[in-house]
Short mmCIF file of C-alpha atoms and ligand atoms in Angstrom, two decimals:
data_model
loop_
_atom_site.label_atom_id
_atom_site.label_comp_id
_atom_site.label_asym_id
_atom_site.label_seq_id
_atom_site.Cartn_x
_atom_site.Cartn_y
_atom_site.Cartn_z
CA UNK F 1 18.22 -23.54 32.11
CA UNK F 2 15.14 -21.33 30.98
CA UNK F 3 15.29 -20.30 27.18
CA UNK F 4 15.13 -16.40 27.10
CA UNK F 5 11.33 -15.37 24.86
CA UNK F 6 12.84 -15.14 21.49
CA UNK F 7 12.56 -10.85 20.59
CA UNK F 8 9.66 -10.62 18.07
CA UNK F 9 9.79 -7.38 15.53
CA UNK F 10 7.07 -6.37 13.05
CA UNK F 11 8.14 -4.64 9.77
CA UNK F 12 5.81 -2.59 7.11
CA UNK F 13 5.84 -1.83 3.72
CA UNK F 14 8.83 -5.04 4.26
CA UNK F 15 8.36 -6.00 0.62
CA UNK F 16 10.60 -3.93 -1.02
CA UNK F 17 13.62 -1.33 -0.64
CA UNK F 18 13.98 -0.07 2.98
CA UNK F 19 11.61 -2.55 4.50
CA UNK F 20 13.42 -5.78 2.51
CA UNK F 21 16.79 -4.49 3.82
CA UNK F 22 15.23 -3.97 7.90
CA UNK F 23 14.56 -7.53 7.55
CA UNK F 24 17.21 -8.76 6.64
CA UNK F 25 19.09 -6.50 9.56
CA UNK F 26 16.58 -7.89 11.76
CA UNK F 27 17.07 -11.95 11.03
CA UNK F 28 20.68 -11.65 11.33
CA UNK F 29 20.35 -9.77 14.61
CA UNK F 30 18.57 -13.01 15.85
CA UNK F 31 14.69 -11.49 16.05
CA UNK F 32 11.34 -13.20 14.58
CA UNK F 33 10.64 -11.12 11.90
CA UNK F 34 6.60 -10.72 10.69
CA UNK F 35 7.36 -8.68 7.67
CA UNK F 36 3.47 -6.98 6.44
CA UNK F 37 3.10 -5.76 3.01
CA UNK F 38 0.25 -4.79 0.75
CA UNK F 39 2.23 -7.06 -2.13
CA UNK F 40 1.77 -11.01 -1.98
CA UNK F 41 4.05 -11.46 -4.91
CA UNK F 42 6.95 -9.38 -3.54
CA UNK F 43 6.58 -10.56 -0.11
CA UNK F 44 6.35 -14.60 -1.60
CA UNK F 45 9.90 -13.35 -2.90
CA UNK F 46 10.89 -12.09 0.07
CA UNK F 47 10.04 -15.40 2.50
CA UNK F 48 12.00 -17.39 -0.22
CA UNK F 49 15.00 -15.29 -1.03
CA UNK F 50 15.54 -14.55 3.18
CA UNK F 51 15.01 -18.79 3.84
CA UNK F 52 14.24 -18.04 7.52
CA UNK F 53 12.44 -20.15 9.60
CA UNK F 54 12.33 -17.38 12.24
CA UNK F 55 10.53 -15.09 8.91
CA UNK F 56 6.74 -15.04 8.84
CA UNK F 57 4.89 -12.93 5.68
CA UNK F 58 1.67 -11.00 6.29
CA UNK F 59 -0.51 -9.47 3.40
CA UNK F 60 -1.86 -6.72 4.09
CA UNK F 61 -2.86 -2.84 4.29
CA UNK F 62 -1.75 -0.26 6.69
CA UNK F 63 -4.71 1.44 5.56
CA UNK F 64 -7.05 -0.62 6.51
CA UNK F 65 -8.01 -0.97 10.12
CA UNK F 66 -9.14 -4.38 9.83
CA UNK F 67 -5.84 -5.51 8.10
CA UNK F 68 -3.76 -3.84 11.31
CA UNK F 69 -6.07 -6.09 13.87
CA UNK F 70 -5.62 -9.11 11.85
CA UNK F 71 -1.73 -8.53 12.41
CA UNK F 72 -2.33 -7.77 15.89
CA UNK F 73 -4.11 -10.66 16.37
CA UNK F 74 -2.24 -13.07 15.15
CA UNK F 75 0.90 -11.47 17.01
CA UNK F 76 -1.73 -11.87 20.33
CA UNK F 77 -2.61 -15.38 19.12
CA UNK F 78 1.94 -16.25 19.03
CA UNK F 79 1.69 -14.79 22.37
CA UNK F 80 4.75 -12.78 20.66
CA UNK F 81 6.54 -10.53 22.70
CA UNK F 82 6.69 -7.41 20.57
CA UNK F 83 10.22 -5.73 20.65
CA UNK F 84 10.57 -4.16 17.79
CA UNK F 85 7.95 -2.14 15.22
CA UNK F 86 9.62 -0.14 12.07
CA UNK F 87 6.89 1.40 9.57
CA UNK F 88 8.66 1.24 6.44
CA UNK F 89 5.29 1.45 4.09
CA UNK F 90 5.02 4.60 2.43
CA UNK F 91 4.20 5.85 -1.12
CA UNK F 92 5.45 8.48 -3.52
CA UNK F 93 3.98 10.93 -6.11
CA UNK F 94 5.39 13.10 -8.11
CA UNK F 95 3.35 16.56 -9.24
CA UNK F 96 3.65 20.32 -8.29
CA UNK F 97 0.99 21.70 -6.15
CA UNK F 98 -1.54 23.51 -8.37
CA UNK F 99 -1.37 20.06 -10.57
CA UNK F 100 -2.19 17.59 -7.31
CA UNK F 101 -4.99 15.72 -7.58
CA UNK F 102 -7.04 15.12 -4.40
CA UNK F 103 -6.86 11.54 -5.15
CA UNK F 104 -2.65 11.81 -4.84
CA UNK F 105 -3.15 13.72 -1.82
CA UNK F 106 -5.84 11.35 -0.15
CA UNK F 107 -3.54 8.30 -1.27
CA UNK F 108 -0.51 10.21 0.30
CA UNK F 109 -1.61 11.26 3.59
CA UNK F 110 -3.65 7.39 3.58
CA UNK F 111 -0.66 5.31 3.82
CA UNK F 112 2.08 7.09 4.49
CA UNK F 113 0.18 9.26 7.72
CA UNK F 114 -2.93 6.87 8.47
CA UNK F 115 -0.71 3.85 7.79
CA UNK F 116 1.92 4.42 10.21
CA UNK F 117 -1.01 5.91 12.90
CA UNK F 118 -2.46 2.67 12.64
CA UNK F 119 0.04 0.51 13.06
CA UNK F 120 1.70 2.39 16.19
CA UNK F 121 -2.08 2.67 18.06
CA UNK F 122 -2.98 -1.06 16.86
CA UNK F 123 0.63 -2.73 18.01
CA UNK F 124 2.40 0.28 20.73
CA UNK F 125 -0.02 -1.70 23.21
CA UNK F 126 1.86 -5.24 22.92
CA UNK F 127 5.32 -3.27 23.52
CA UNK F 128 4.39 -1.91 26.70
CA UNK F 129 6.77 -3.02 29.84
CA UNK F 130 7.33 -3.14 33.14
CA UNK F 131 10.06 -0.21 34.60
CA UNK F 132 13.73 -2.23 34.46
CA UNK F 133 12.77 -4.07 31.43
CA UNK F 134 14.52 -3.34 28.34
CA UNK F 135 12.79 -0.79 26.66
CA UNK F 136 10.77 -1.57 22.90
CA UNK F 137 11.58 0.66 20.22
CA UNK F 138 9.49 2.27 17.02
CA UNK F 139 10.97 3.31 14.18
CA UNK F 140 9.11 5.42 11.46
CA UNK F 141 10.57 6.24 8.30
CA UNK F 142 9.93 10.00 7.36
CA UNK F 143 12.19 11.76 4.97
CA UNK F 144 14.65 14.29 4.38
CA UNK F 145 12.03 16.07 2.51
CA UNK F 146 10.01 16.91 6.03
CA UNK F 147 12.60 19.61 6.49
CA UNK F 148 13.68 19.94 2.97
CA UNK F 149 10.98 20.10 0.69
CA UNK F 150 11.57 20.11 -3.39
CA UNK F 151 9.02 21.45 -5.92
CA UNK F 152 6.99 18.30 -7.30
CA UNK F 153 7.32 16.53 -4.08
CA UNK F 154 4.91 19.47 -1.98
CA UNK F 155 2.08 16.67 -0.75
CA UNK F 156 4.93 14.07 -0.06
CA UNK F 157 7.00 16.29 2.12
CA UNK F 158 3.47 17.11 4.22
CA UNK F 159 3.00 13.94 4.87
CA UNK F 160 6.68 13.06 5.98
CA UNK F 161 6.43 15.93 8.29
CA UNK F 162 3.30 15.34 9.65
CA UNK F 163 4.61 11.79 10.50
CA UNK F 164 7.55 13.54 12.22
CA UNK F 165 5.45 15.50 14.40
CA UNK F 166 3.56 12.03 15.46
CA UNK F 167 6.58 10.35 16.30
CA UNK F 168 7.32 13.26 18.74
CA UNK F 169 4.58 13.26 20.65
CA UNK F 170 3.65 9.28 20.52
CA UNK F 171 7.69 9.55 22.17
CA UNK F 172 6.52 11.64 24.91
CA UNK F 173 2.96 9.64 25.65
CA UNK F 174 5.03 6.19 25.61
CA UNK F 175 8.29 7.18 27.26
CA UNK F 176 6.59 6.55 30.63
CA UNK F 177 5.75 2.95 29.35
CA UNK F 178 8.65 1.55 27.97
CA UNK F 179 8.88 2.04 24.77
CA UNK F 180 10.79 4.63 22.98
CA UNK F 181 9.75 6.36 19.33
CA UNK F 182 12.15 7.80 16.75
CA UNK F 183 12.08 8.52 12.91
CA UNK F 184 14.82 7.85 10.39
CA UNK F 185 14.59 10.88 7.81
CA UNK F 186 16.81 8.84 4.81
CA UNK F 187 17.61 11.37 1.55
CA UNK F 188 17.79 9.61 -1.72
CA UNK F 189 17.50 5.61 -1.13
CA UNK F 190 18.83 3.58 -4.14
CA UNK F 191 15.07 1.47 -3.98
CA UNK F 192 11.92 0.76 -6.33
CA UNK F 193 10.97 3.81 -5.35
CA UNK F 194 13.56 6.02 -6.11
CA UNK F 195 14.19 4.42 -9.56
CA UNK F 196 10.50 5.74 -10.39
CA UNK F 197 10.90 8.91 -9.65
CA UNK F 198 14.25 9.00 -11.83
CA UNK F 199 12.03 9.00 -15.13
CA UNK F 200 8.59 10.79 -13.16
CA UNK F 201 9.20 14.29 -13.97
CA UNK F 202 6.44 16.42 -12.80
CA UNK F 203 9.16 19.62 -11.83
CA UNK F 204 11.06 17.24 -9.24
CA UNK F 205 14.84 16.21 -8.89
CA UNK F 206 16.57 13.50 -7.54
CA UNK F 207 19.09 14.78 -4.49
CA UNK F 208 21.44 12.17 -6.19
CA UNK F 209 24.70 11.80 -4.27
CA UNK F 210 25.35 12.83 -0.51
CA UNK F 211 28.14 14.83 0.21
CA UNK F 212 29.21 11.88 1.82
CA UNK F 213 29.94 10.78 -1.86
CA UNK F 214 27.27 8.58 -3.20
CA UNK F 215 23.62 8.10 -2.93
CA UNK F 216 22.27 5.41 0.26
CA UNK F 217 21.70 2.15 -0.36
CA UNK F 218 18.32 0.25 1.46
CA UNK F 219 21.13 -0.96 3.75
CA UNK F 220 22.54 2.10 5.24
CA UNK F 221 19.53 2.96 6.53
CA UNK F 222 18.72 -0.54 7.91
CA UNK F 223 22.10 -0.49 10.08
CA UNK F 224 21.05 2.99 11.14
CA UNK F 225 17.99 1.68 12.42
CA UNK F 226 19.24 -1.39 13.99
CA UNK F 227 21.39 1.48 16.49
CA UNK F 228 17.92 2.63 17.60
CA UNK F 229 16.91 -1.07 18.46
CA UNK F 230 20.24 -1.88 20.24
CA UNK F 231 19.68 -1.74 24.05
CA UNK F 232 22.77 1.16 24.16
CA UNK F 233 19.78 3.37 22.78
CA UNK F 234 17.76 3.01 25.62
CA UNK F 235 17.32 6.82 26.45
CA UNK F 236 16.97 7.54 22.94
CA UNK F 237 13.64 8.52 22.21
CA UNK F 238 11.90 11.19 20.19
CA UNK F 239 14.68 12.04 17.59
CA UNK F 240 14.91 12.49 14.37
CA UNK F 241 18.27 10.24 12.82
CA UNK F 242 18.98 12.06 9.62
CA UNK F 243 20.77 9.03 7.79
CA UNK F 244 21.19 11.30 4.16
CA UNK F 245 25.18 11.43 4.35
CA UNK F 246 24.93 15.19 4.85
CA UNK F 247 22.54 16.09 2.58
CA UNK F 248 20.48 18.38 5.52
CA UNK F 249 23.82 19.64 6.80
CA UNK F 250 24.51 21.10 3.05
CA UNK F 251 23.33 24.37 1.53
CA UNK F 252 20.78 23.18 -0.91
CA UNK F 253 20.20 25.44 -4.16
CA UNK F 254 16.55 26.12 -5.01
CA UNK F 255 14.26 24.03 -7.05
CA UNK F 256 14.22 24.74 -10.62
CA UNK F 257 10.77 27.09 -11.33
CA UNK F 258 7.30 24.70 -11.77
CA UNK F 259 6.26 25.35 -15.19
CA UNK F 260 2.53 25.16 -14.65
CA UNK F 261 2.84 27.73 -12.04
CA UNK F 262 3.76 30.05 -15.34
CA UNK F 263 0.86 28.51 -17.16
CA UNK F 264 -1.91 29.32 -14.53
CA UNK F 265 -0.60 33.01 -14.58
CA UNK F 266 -0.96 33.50 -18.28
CA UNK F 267 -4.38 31.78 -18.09
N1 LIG N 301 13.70 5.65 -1.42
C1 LIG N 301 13.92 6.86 -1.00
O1 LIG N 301 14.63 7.66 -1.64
C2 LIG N 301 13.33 7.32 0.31
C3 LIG N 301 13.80 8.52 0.86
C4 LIG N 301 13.27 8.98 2.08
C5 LIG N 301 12.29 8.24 2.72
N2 LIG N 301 11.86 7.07 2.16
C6 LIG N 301 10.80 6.36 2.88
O2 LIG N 301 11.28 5.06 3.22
C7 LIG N 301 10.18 4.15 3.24
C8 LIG N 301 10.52 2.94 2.38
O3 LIG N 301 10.69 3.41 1.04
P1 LIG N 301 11.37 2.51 -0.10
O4 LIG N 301 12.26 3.41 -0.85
O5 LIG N 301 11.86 1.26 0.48
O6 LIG N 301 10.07 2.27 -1.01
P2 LIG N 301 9.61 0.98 -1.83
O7 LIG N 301 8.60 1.49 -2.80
O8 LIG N 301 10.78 0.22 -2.36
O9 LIG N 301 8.89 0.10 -0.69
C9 LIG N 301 7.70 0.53 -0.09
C10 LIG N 301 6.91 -0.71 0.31
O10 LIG N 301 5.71 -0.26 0.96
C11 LIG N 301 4.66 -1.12 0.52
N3 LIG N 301 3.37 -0.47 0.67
C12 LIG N 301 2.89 0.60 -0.04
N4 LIG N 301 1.63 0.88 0.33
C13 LIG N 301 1.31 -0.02 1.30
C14 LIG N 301 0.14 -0.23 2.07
N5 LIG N 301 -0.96 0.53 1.89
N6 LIG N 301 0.14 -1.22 2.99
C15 LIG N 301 1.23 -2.03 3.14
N7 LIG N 301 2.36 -1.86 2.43
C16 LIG N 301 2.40 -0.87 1.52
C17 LIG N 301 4.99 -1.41 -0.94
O11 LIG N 301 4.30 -2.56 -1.44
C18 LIG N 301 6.49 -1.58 -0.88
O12 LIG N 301 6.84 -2.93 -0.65
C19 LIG N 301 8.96 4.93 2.77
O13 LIG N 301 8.21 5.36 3.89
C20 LIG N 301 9.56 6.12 2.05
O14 LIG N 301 8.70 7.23 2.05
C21 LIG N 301 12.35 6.59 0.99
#
């Protein structure tokens, strides 16, 4: 009997939070997983604490164009029939406008816009397929802030809905080719980067709990992305999963005033 190509998926930023929990999700779903993150020590962590043989680690950048072709070559090299790509890397920081500093912003838009770009030009090509096949699928986390925004998270929020408006049209280019593109816009994640912005300050507030209850955990969003991989998703494409437990449904009170904003009028 011929084996079936085993279904290869690609996760950034798969280090920590989000990402860690995707690949997880991922292994147990059967896939080869080639988790790429700009942290060797975390990711070491990761290869021992998953003890897959179908898990393979990749340092590296999503930044950097030369780290993205390394990770396409090697995927080239497997011969690796690319399934699956979810572009969990993304950073955070934490400042009202007038007090952003151009290297926040630059850093911002780097990874969290360039990053994902990158990665979706560099691998999109190795997911394209033949009319009748099952369809590949992108995921791209953006946020609840790309429609909500809170004071102290103004260059954040840009970025996450500038990455929204990418995922729509990359959809609409790819849908002819077989692959299908959709964000996950999570609220509050219980991850390493939530639990800095607890203490960060800088005029910002945690959503906290949902009105579902509680806040997410890394793994409610994973399963929420695994129902954009499953095959029943097939004429999903271009959509925005809000996976915040009703946080975007809810009136949301405004942000409590910036209190530079008061400073730069006095001055
Ligand atoms: N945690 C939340 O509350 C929350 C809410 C909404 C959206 N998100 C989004 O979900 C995604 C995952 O967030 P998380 O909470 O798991 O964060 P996290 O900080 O726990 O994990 C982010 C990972 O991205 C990696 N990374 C950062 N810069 C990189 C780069 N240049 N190249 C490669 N890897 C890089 C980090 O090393 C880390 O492992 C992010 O895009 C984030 O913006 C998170």
């Amino acid at each position: 009997m011929m084996q079936e190509a085993l279904s290869h998926a690609v996760v950034t930023g798969a280090a920590s939070g989000v990402g860690a929990a995707v690949v997880r999700r991922l292994l147990d779903d059967g896939y080869c997983v080639h988790a790429f993150d700009i942290d060797d020590g975390r990711l070491r962590a990761l290869k021992e604490q998953m003890g897959s043989g179908r898990l393979m680690t990749m340092v590296g950048d999503v930044c950097s164009p030369a780290s993205v072709a390394g990770l396409r070559q090697m995927l080239q090299d497997d011969e690796a029939r690319l399934d699956v790509l979810v572009c969990c890397a993304g950073v955070l920081r934490v400042a009202p406008l007038a007090e952003t500093s151009e290297q926040d912003w630059d850093s911002l838009f780097s990874v969290n816009v360039k990053g994902a770009f990158l990665m979706m030009q560099a691998l999109t090509p190795l997911m394209i397929r033949e009319a009748g096949l099952p369809r590949a699928c992108v995921v791209v986390l953006t946020s609840a802030a790309a429609v909500r925004p809170k004071t102290g998270g103004g260059a954040y929020a840009a970025t996450k809905a500038a990455l929204t408006q990418i995922v729509k049209v990359w959809a609409v280019e790819l849908a002819p080719h077989g692959v299908n593109v959709n964000a996950v816009a999570p609220g509050t994640v219980n991850t390493p980067m939530a639990a800095g912005l607890a203490s960060a300050g800088g005029g910002f507030a945690l959503s906290g709990k949902a009105p579902i209850g509680r806040m997410a955990e890394a793994v409610d969003i994973a399963d929420a992305i695994s129902l954009l991989y499953d095959r029943r998703a097939h004429f999903v494409t271009g959509a925005v999963l809000a996976v915040d437990g009703g946080l975007t449904a809810a009136f949301v009170p405004p942000s409590p005033p910036v209190p530079s904003i008061v400073s730069i009028r006095k001055s």
